[in-house]
């Protein structure tokens, strides 16, 4: 799945299978995260089947999306939003992050660089714009007094309380992290790498074809229904070009580009 960067107030989303655009939606949603669920529901309703594996870029990662896919019997292959940054030295050396603290699963306690325990303080629920309620577990350090790691560990320079008086807290979205971990295992698998490579070639390629090959830069019409019709016609024309291209190259019946070995 991918999104279009066409000069427009409309957010065009393409679902691509075997290099063909198999579904598309037009929406006003400013971000990609909230487009995934309506897109998949719409596709499923009209196509009368559902895709088992859903590959999408980091902009589509959310707890709500993970739970939807799981409940819908689909597997996520979503690049995690922290994928690139989590590989940096700065991230790995950030002692204030839960990833860099020891965690005792049985006791549900983190241990910080200073050897102090951070246990559960309270649970917080918050509702997002789509109405989804997420849960965060707030952990609090038993004693941050006089800690020499404090300036490295406690972030948030806008806080009015002086650093000396502050106590480290952690906000942990357990459900999200569990799903992110499972997703990460999938995207790092051989199959996941194949899907992700193909997502960038095929989904991004579908927009590249519209912009470069077909020279499509701007919608001629206005209004959701008209823009949807225009996008559908474009997708059909592009799919015919793709079919022609695949016939010419003897590639009909192929679904995924193989990974080139070094
Ligand atoms: S500031 Fe608190 S949580 Fe952070 S290292 Fe020091 S004692 Fe531990």
PDB file of C-alpha atoms and ligand atoms in Angstrom:
ATOM      1  CA  UNK A   1       0.000   0.000   0.000  1.00  0.00           C
ATOM      2  CA  UNK A   2       1.239   3.498  -0.737  1.00  0.00           C
ATOM      3  CA  UNK A   3       0.177   7.106  -0.868  1.00  0.00           C
ATOM      4  CA  UNK A   4       0.375   9.681  -3.613  1.00  0.00           C
ATOM      5  CA  UNK A   5       2.320  12.895  -3.518  1.00  0.00           C
ATOM      6  CA  UNK A   6       0.313  14.448  -6.339  1.00  0.00           C
ATOM      7  CA  UNK A   7      -0.213  18.187  -6.099  1.00  0.00           C
ATOM      8  CA  UNK A   8      -3.676  18.032  -4.674  1.00  0.00           C
ATOM      9  CA  UNK A   9      -5.811  18.476  -1.608  1.00  0.00           C
ATOM     10  CA  UNK A  10      -6.770  14.818  -1.943  1.00  0.00           C
ATOM     11  CA  UNK A  11      -4.984  11.914  -0.362  1.00  0.00           C
ATOM     12  CA  UNK A  12      -4.817   9.167  -2.979  1.00  0.00           C
ATOM     13  CA  UNK A  13      -4.030   5.691  -1.692  1.00  0.00           C
ATOM     14  CA  UNK A  14      -3.090   2.777  -3.933  1.00  0.00           C
ATOM     15  CA  UNK A  15      -3.196  -0.895  -3.085  1.00  0.00           C
ATOM     16  CA  UNK A  16      -0.937  -2.814  -5.451  1.00  0.00           C
ATOM     17  CA  UNK A  17      -0.809  -6.535  -6.218  1.00  0.00           C
ATOM     18  CA  UNK A  18       1.419  -8.143  -8.853  1.00  0.00           C
ATOM     19  CA  UNK A  19       2.275  -4.600 -10.056  1.00  0.00           C
ATOM     20  CA  UNK A  20      -1.372  -3.748 -10.776  1.00  0.00           C
ATOM     21  CA  UNK A  21      -3.335  -1.165  -8.830  1.00  0.00           C
ATOM     22  CA  UNK A  22      -6.066  -3.363  -7.372  1.00  0.00           C
ATOM     23  CA  UNK A  23      -7.743  -0.798  -5.161  1.00  0.00           C
ATOM     24  CA  UNK A  24      -7.639   2.900  -4.517  1.00  0.00           C
ATOM     25  CA  UNK A  25      -9.279   5.426  -2.267  1.00  0.00           C
ATOM     26  CA  UNK A  26      -9.486   9.179  -2.203  1.00  0.00           C
ATOM     27  CA  UNK A  27      -9.804  10.886   1.114  1.00  0.00           C
ATOM     28  CA  UNK A  28      -9.270  14.103   2.934  1.00  0.00           C
ATOM     29  CA  UNK A  29      -7.228  12.446   5.693  1.00  0.00           C
ATOM     30  CA  UNK A  30      -4.097  14.480   6.225  1.00  0.00           C
ATOM     31  CA  UNK A  31      -2.109  11.508   7.485  1.00  0.00           C
ATOM     32  CA  UNK A  32      -1.688   7.981   6.179  1.00  0.00           C
ATOM     33  CA  UNK A  33      -2.189   6.236   9.524  1.00  0.00           C
ATOM     34  CA  UNK A  34      -5.966   6.655   9.563  1.00  0.00           C
ATOM     35  CA  UNK A  35      -6.431   5.681   5.899  1.00  0.00           C
ATOM     36  CA  UNK A  36      -5.412   2.033   6.290  1.00  0.00           C
ATOM     37  CA  UNK A  37      -8.547   0.649   7.969  1.00  0.00           C
ATOM     38  CA  UNK A  38     -11.130   2.380   5.718  1.00  0.00           C
ATOM     39  CA  UNK A  39      -9.014   1.404   2.701  1.00  0.00           C
ATOM     40  CA  UNK A  40      -8.909  -2.282   3.623  1.00  0.00           C
ATOM     41  CA  UNK A  41     -12.616  -2.402   4.563  1.00  0.00           C
ATOM     42  CA  UNK A  42     -13.537  -0.768   1.277  1.00  0.00           C
ATOM     43  CA  UNK A  43     -11.276  -3.082  -0.732  1.00  0.00           C
ATOM     44  CA  UNK A  44     -12.570  -6.188   1.010  1.00  0.00           C
ATOM     45  CA  UNK A  45     -16.191  -5.209   0.522  1.00  0.00           C
ATOM     46  CA  UNK A  46     -15.800  -4.618  -3.219  1.00  0.00           C
ATOM     47  CA  UNK A  47     -13.195  -7.222  -4.140  1.00  0.00           C
ATOM     48  CA  UNK A  48     -15.036  -9.930  -2.186  1.00  0.00           C
ATOM     49  CA  UNK A  49     -11.814 -11.320  -0.795  1.00  0.00           C
ATOM     50  CA  UNK A  50      -9.131 -10.138   1.540  1.00  0.00           C
ATOM     51  CA  UNK A  51      -5.381 -10.072   1.238  1.00  0.00           C
ATOM     52  CA  UNK A  52      -3.583 -12.103   3.866  1.00  0.00           C
ATOM     53  CA  UNK A  53      -0.393 -10.047   3.938  1.00  0.00           C
ATOM     54  CA  UNK A  54      -0.528  -6.269   4.200  1.00  0.00           C
ATOM     55  CA  UNK A  55       2.697  -4.439   3.464  1.00  0.00           C
ATOM     56  CA  UNK A  56       2.883  -0.738   4.184  1.00  0.00           C
ATOM     57  CA  UNK A  57       5.388   1.973   4.964  1.00  0.00           C
ATOM     58  CA  UNK A  58       6.118   3.470   8.387  1.00  0.00           C
ATOM     59  CA  UNK A  59       3.424   6.139   8.037  1.00  0.00           C
ATOM     60  CA  UNK A  60       0.773   3.447   8.496  1.00  0.00           C
ATOM     61  CA  UNK A  61       1.968   2.090  11.819  1.00  0.00           C
ATOM     62  CA  UNK A  62      -0.414   2.408  14.755  1.00  0.00           C
ATOM     63  CA  UNK A  63      -1.810   0.254  17.530  1.00  0.00           C
ATOM     64  CA  UNK A  64      -5.291   0.602  16.061  1.00  0.00           C
ATOM     65  CA  UNK A  65      -4.054  -0.641  12.670  1.00  0.00           C
ATOM     66  CA  UNK A  66      -2.200  -3.587  14.201  1.00  0.00           C
ATOM     67  CA  UNK A  67      -5.292  -4.669  16.146  1.00  0.00           C
ATOM     68  CA  UNK A  68      -7.551  -4.267  13.137  1.00  0.00           C
ATOM     69  CA  UNK A  69      -5.307  -6.446  10.968  1.00  0.00           C
ATOM     70  CA  UNK A  70      -5.050  -9.099  13.655  1.00  0.00           C
ATOM     71  CA  UNK A  71      -8.814  -9.213  14.207  1.00  0.00           C
ATOM     72  CA  UNK A  72      -9.344  -9.312  10.447  1.00  0.00           C
ATOM     73  CA  UNK A  73      -7.089 -12.348  10.085  1.00  0.00           C
ATOM     74  CA  UNK A  74      -4.394 -10.407   8.215  1.00  0.00           C
ATOM     75  CA  UNK A  75      -0.667 -10.182   8.805  1.00  0.00           C
ATOM     76  CA  UNK A  76       1.038  -6.809   9.007  1.00  0.00           C
ATOM     77  CA  UNK A  77       4.328  -6.128   7.273  1.00  0.00           C
ATOM     78  CA  UNK A  78       4.511  -2.472   8.276  1.00  0.00           C
ATOM     79  CA  UNK A  79       7.852  -0.772   8.564  1.00  0.00           C
ATOM     80  CA  UNK A  80       7.977   0.420  12.170  1.00  0.00           C
ATOM     81  CA  UNK A  81       8.022   4.194  12.667  1.00  0.00           C
ATOM     82  CA  UNK A  82      11.226   3.946  14.710  1.00  0.00           C
ATOM     83  CA  UNK A  83      12.916   1.509  12.319  1.00  0.00           C
ATOM     84  CA  UNK A  84      15.639   3.835  11.019  1.00  0.00           C
ATOM     85  CA  UNK A  85      16.200   5.827  14.187  1.00  0.00           C
ATOM     86  CA  UNK A  86      16.406   2.694  16.361  1.00  0.00           C
ATOM     87  CA  UNK A  87      19.570   1.685  14.524  1.00  0.00           C
ATOM     88  CA  UNK A  88      21.413   4.921  15.344  1.00  0.00           C
ATOM     89  CA  UNK A  89      24.085   5.118  18.033  1.00  0.00           C
ATOM     90  CA  UNK A  90      22.245   8.025  19.688  1.00  0.00           C
ATOM     91  CA  UNK A  91      19.139   5.860  20.146  1.00  0.00           C
ATOM     92  CA  UNK A  92      21.065   2.837  21.394  1.00  0.00           C
ATOM     93  CA  UNK A  93      22.942   5.005  23.893  1.00  0.00           C
ATOM     94  CA  UNK A  94      19.866   6.825  25.184  1.00  0.00           C
ATOM     95  CA  UNK A  95      19.633   5.541  28.763  1.00  0.00           C
ATOM     96  CA  UNK A  96      16.195   7.126  29.208  1.00  0.00           C
ATOM     97  CA  UNK A  97      14.563   4.724  26.724  1.00  0.00           C
ATOM     98  CA  UNK A  98      12.871   1.517  27.852  1.00  0.00           C
ATOM     99  CA  UNK A  99      14.708  -0.335  25.089  1.00  0.00           C
ATOM    100  CA  UNK A 100      17.924   0.414  26.939  1.00  0.00           C
ATOM    101  CA  UNK A 101      16.712  -0.580  30.402  1.00  0.00           C
ATOM    102  CA  UNK A 102      16.535  -4.035  31.910  1.00  0.00           C
ATOM    103  CA  UNK A 103      13.013  -5.405  32.177  1.00  0.00           C
ATOM    104  CA  UNK A 104      11.723  -8.068  34.563  1.00  0.00           C
ATOM    105  CA  UNK A 105       8.616  -9.506  32.860  1.00  0.00           C
ATOM    106  CA  UNK A 106       7.364 -11.380  35.937  1.00  0.00           C
ATOM    107  CA  UNK A 107       7.595  -8.399  38.278  1.00  0.00           C
ATOM    108  CA  UNK A 108       6.777  -5.859  35.534  1.00  0.00           C
ATOM    109  CA  UNK A 109       9.659  -3.671  36.634  1.00  0.00           C
ATOM    110  CA  UNK A 110      12.320  -1.775  34.688  1.00  0.00           C
ATOM    111  CA  UNK A 111      15.777  -1.167  36.152  1.00  0.00           C
ATOM    112  CA  UNK A 112      17.591   2.014  35.137  1.00  0.00           C
ATOM    113  CA  UNK A 113      21.267   2.806  34.599  1.00  0.00           C
ATOM    114  CA  UNK A 114      21.520   3.860  38.237  1.00  0.00           C
ATOM    115  CA  UNK A 115      20.211   0.476  39.410  1.00  0.00           C
ATOM    116  CA  UNK A 116      16.876   1.911  40.583  1.00  0.00           C
ATOM    117  CA  UNK A 117      13.519   0.210  40.001  1.00  0.00           C
ATOM    118  CA  UNK A 118      10.739   1.719  37.916  1.00  0.00           C
ATOM    119  CA  UNK A 119       7.421   0.051  38.798  1.00  0.00           C
ATOM    120  CA  UNK A 120       3.865   0.644  37.585  1.00  0.00           C
ATOM    121  CA  UNK A 121       2.474   3.910  38.933  1.00  0.00           C
ATOM    122  CA  UNK A 122      -0.824   4.119  37.074  1.00  0.00           C
ATOM    123  CA  UNK A 123      -2.632   3.304  33.813  1.00  0.00           C
ATOM    124  CA  UNK A 124      -3.744   6.048  31.448  1.00  0.00           C
ATOM    125  CA  UNK A 125      -6.313   5.810  28.669  1.00  0.00           C
ATOM    126  CA  UNK A 126      -6.546   8.213  25.783  1.00  0.00           C
ATOM    127  CA  UNK A 127      -8.827   8.467  22.791  1.00  0.00           C
ATOM    128  CA  UNK A 128      -7.520   9.368  19.341  1.00  0.00           C
ATOM    129  CA  UNK A 129      -9.378  11.184  16.549  1.00  0.00           C
ATOM    130  CA  UNK A 130     -10.956   7.994  15.221  1.00  0.00           C
ATOM    131  CA  UNK A 131     -12.335   7.196  18.696  1.00  0.00           C
ATOM    132  CA  UNK A 132      -9.847   4.398  19.385  1.00  0.00           C
ATOM    133  CA  UNK A 133      -8.914   4.189  23.050  1.00  0.00           C
ATOM    134  CA  UNK A 134      -5.328   3.230  23.762  1.00  0.00           C
ATOM    135  CA  UNK A 135      -3.805   2.306  27.079  1.00  0.00           C
ATOM    136  CA  UNK A 136      -0.484   3.424  28.455  1.00  0.00           C
ATOM    137  CA  UNK A 137       1.178   2.059  31.579  1.00  0.00           C
ATOM    138  CA  UNK A 138       3.049   4.738  33.479  1.00  0.00           C
ATOM    139  CA  UNK A 139       6.113   3.555  35.379  1.00  0.00           C
ATOM    140  CA  UNK A 140       7.814   5.716  37.976  1.00  0.00           C
ATOM    141  CA  UNK A 141      11.310   5.502  39.400  1.00  0.00           C
ATOM    142  CA  UNK A 142      11.582   4.682  43.099  1.00  0.00           C
ATOM    143  CA  UNK A 143      14.241   7.350  43.716  1.00  0.00           C
ATOM    144  CA  UNK A 144      15.954   9.744  41.324  1.00  0.00           C
ATOM    145  CA  UNK A 145      17.428  11.949  44.048  1.00  0.00           C
ATOM    146  CA  UNK A 146      21.019  12.929  43.442  1.00  0.00           C
ATOM    147  CA  UNK A 147      21.361  10.694  40.388  1.00  0.00           C
ATOM    148  CA  UNK A 148      24.335  11.657  38.251  1.00  0.00           C
ATOM    149  CA  UNK A 149      22.645  10.315  35.068  1.00  0.00           C
ATOM    150  CA  UNK A 150      19.634  12.582  35.469  1.00  0.00           C
ATOM    151  CA  UNK A 151      20.326  15.054  32.650  1.00  0.00           C
ATOM    152  CA  UNK A 152      20.861  12.154  30.235  1.00  0.00           C
ATOM    153  CA  UNK A 153      17.862  10.183  31.458  1.00  0.00           C
ATOM    154  CA  UNK A 154      15.095  12.745  31.960  1.00  0.00           C
ATOM    155  CA  UNK A 155      14.028  14.635  28.859  1.00  0.00           C
ATOM    156  CA  UNK A 156      11.593  17.467  28.356  1.00  0.00           C
ATOM    157  CA  UNK A 157      13.312  20.822  28.628  1.00  0.00           C
ATOM    158  CA  UNK A 158      10.002  22.655  28.764  1.00  0.00           C
ATOM    159  CA  UNK A 159       9.074  21.207  32.142  1.00  0.00           C
ATOM    160  CA  UNK A 160       8.712  23.929  34.781  1.00  0.00           C
ATOM    161  CA  UNK A 161       9.927  21.715  37.638  1.00  0.00           C
ATOM    162  CA  UNK A 162      13.719  21.988  38.014  1.00  0.00           C
ATOM    163  CA  UNK A 163      15.611  18.859  36.974  1.00  0.00           C
ATOM    164  CA  UNK A 164      16.854  18.196  40.532  1.00  0.00           C
ATOM    165  CA  UNK A 165      13.252  17.799  41.711  1.00  0.00           C
ATOM    166  CA  UNK A 166      12.080  15.641  38.858  1.00  0.00           C
ATOM    167  CA  UNK A 167      11.488  11.877  38.920  1.00  0.00           C
ATOM    168  CA  UNK A 168      11.798   9.678  35.864  1.00  0.00           C
ATOM    169  CA  UNK A 169       8.582   8.253  34.448  1.00  0.00           C
ATOM    170  CA  UNK A 170       8.055   5.959  31.468  1.00  0.00           C
ATOM    171  CA  UNK A 171       4.961   5.736  29.316  1.00  0.00           C
ATOM    172  CA  UNK A 172       4.640   2.267  27.886  1.00  0.00           C
ATOM    173  CA  UNK A 173       1.999   1.217  25.351  1.00  0.00           C
ATOM    174  CA  UNK A 174       2.201  -2.513  26.070  1.00  0.00           C
ATOM    175  CA  UNK A 175      -0.308  -3.645  23.448  1.00  0.00           C
ATOM    176  CA  UNK A 176       1.367  -1.534  20.789  1.00  0.00           C
ATOM    177  CA  UNK A 177       4.859  -2.739  21.707  1.00  0.00           C
ATOM    178  CA  UNK A 178       3.784  -6.389  21.627  1.00  0.00           C
ATOM    179  CA  UNK A 179       2.392  -5.954  18.112  1.00  0.00           C
ATOM    180  CA  UNK A 180       5.347  -3.859  16.995  1.00  0.00           C
ATOM    181  CA  UNK A 181       7.698  -6.640  18.106  1.00  0.00           C
ATOM    182  CA  UNK A 182       5.714  -9.289  16.175  1.00  0.00           C
ATOM    183  CA  UNK A 183       5.579  -7.007  13.127  1.00  0.00           C
ATOM    184  CA  UNK A 184       9.313  -6.340  13.337  1.00  0.00           C
ATOM    185  CA  UNK A 185      10.037 -10.072  13.421  1.00  0.00           C
ATOM    186  CA  UNK A 186       7.956 -10.447  10.279  1.00  0.00           C
ATOM    187  CA  UNK A 187       9.500  -7.567   8.341  1.00  0.00           C
ATOM    188  CA  UNK A 188      12.996  -8.798   9.140  1.00  0.00           C
ATOM    189  CA  UNK A 189      12.213 -12.318   7.924  1.00  0.00           C
ATOM    190  CA  UNK A 190      13.153 -13.381   4.387  1.00  0.00           C
ATOM    191  CA  UNK A 191       9.535 -13.064   3.320  1.00  0.00           C
ATOM    192  CA  UNK A 192       9.244  -9.657   4.993  1.00  0.00           C
ATOM    193  CA  UNK A 193      12.283  -8.338   3.158  1.00  0.00           C
ATOM    194  CA  UNK A 194      10.828  -9.616  -0.122  1.00  0.00           C
ATOM    195  CA  UNK A 195       7.472  -7.935   0.582  1.00  0.00           C
ATOM    196  CA  UNK A 196       9.014  -4.647   1.677  1.00  0.00           C
ATOM    197  CA  UNK A 197      11.330  -4.469  -1.316  1.00  0.00           C
ATOM    198  CA  UNK A 198       8.344  -5.092  -3.551  1.00  0.00           C
ATOM    199  CA  UNK A 199       6.252  -2.503  -1.729  1.00  0.00           C
ATOM    200  CA  UNK A 200       8.755   0.162  -2.536  1.00  0.00           C
ATOM    201  CA  UNK A 201       9.126  -0.985  -6.162  1.00  0.00           C
ATOM    202  CA  UNK A 202       5.456  -1.684  -6.814  1.00  0.00           C
ATOM    203  CA  UNK A 203       3.440   0.758  -4.673  1.00  0.00           C
ATOM    204  CA  UNK A 204       5.791   3.687  -5.126  1.00  0.00           C
ATOM    205  CA  UNK A 205       6.248   2.634  -8.753  1.00  0.00           C
ATOM    206  CA  UNK A 206       2.512   2.970  -9.371  1.00  0.00           C
ATOM    207  CA  UNK A 207       2.687   6.662  -8.452  1.00  0.00           C
ATOM    208  CA  UNK A 208       5.916   7.087 -10.383  1.00  0.00           C
ATOM    209  CA  UNK A 209       4.168   5.756 -13.502  1.00  0.00           C
ATOM    210  CA  UNK A 210       1.349   8.279 -13.118  1.00  0.00           C
ATOM    211  CA  UNK A 211       3.707  11.181 -12.624  1.00  0.00           C
ATOM    212  CA  UNK A 212       6.597  10.374 -14.935  1.00  0.00           C
ATOM    213  CA  UNK A 213       5.274   8.084 -17.660  1.00  0.00           C
ATOM    214  CA  UNK A 214       1.762   9.486 -17.867  1.00  0.00           C
ATOM    215  CA  UNK A 215       2.792  13.028 -16.971  1.00  0.00           C
ATOM    216  CA  UNK A 216      -0.110  13.314 -14.543  1.00  0.00           C
ATOM    217  CA  UNK A 217       0.466  16.200 -12.174  1.00  0.00           C
ATOM    218  CA  UNK A 218      -2.873  17.757 -11.395  1.00  0.00           C
ATOM    219  CA  UNK A 219      -6.510  16.658 -11.230  1.00  0.00           C
ATOM    220  CA  UNK A 220      -8.722  18.150 -13.913  1.00  0.00           C
ATOM    221  CA  UNK A 221     -11.849  17.821 -11.787  1.00  0.00           C
ATOM    222  CA  UNK A 222     -12.956  18.866  -8.324  1.00  0.00           C
ATOM    223  CA  UNK A 223     -14.933  17.106  -5.617  1.00  0.00           C
ATOM    224  CA  UNK A 224     -14.400  13.695  -4.069  1.00  0.00           C
ATOM    225  CA  UNK A 225     -16.565  11.702  -6.491  1.00  0.00           C
ATOM    226  CA  UNK A 226     -14.998  13.311  -9.585  1.00  0.00           C
ATOM    227  CA  UNK A 227     -11.464  12.959  -8.286  1.00  0.00           C
ATOM    228  CA  UNK A 228     -12.171   9.329  -7.430  1.00  0.00           C
ATOM    229  CA  UNK A 229     -13.481   8.727 -10.985  1.00  0.00           C
ATOM    230  CA  UNK A 230     -10.451  10.469 -12.483  1.00  0.00           C
ATOM    231  CA  UNK A 231      -8.068   8.439 -10.296  1.00  0.00           C
ATOM    232  CA  UNK A 232      -9.862   5.200 -11.262  1.00  0.00           C
ATOM    233  CA  UNK A 233      -9.601   5.963 -14.989  1.00  0.00           C
ATOM    234  CA  UNK A 234      -5.933   6.765 -14.559  1.00  0.00           C
ATOM    235  CA  UNK A 235      -5.360   3.538 -12.634  1.00  0.00           C
ATOM    236  CA  UNK A 236      -7.129   1.521 -15.351  1.00  0.00           C
ATOM    237  CA  UNK A 237      -5.038   3.158 -18.074  1.00  0.00           C
ATOM    238  CA  UNK A 238      -1.903   2.571 -16.077  1.00  0.00           C
ATOM    239  CA  UNK A 239      -2.862  -1.077 -15.460  1.00  0.00           C
ATOM    240  CA  UNK A 240      -3.368  -1.620 -19.206  1.00  0.00           C
ATOM    241  CA  UNK A 241       0.094  -0.161 -19.812  1.00  0.00           C
ATOM    242  CA  UNK A 242       1.443  -2.469 -17.142  1.00  0.00           C
ATOM    243  CA  UNK A 243      -0.232  -5.506 -18.699  1.00  0.00           C
ATOM    244  CA  UNK A 244       1.214  -4.546 -22.087  1.00  0.00           C
ATOM    245  CA  UNK A 245       4.618  -4.125 -20.504  1.00  0.00           C
ATOM    246  CA  UNK A 246       4.417  -7.485 -18.737  1.00  0.00           C
ATOM    247  CA  UNK A 247       3.329  -9.283 -21.935  1.00  0.00           C
ATOM    248  CA  UNK A 248       6.192  -7.677 -23.881  1.00  0.00           C
ATOM    249  CA  UNK A 249       8.673  -8.809 -21.258  1.00  0.00           C
ATOM    250  CA  UNK A 250       7.212 -12.283 -20.797  1.00  0.00           C
ATOM    251  CA  UNK A 251       6.423 -11.478 -17.181  1.00  0.00           C
ATOM    252  CA  UNK A 252       2.700 -12.220 -16.966  1.00  0.00           C
ATOM    253  CA  UNK A 253       1.904 -14.466 -14.014  1.00  0.00           C
ATOM    254  CA  UNK A 254       4.723 -13.004 -11.900  1.00  0.00           C
ATOM    255  CA  UNK A 255       3.722 -11.417  -8.603  1.00  0.00           C
ATOM    256  CA  UNK A 256       6.882 -10.313  -6.873  1.00  0.00           C
ATOM    257  CA  UNK A 257      10.261  -9.109  -8.045  1.00  0.00           C
ATOM    258  CA  UNK A 258      12.914 -11.450  -6.638  1.00  0.00           C
ATOM    259  CA  UNK A 259      15.515  -9.982  -4.279  1.00  0.00           C
ATOM    260  CA  UNK A 260      18.772  -9.473  -6.102  1.00  0.00           C
ATOM    261  CA  UNK A 261      21.541 -11.293  -4.317  1.00  0.00           C
ATOM    262  CA  UNK A 262      24.767  -9.334  -3.888  1.00  0.00           C
TER     263      UNK A 262
HETATM  264  S1  LIG B   1      17.255   9.702  36.695  1.00  0.00           S
HETATM  265 FE1  LIG B   1      16.163   8.175  37.873  1.00  0.00          FE
HETATM  266  S2  LIG B   1      15.595   6.656  36.393  1.00  0.00           S
HETATM  267 FE2  LIG B   1      17.158   7.899  35.447  1.00  0.00          FE
HETATM  268  S3  LIG B   1      19.049   6.819  35.844  1.00  0.00           S
HETATM  269 FE3  LIG B   1      18.764   8.281  37.468  1.00  0.00          FE
HETATM  270  S4  LIG B   1      17.708   7.173  39.085  1.00  0.00           S
HETATM  271 FE4  LIG B   1      17.513   6.012  37.238  1.00  0.00          FE
END
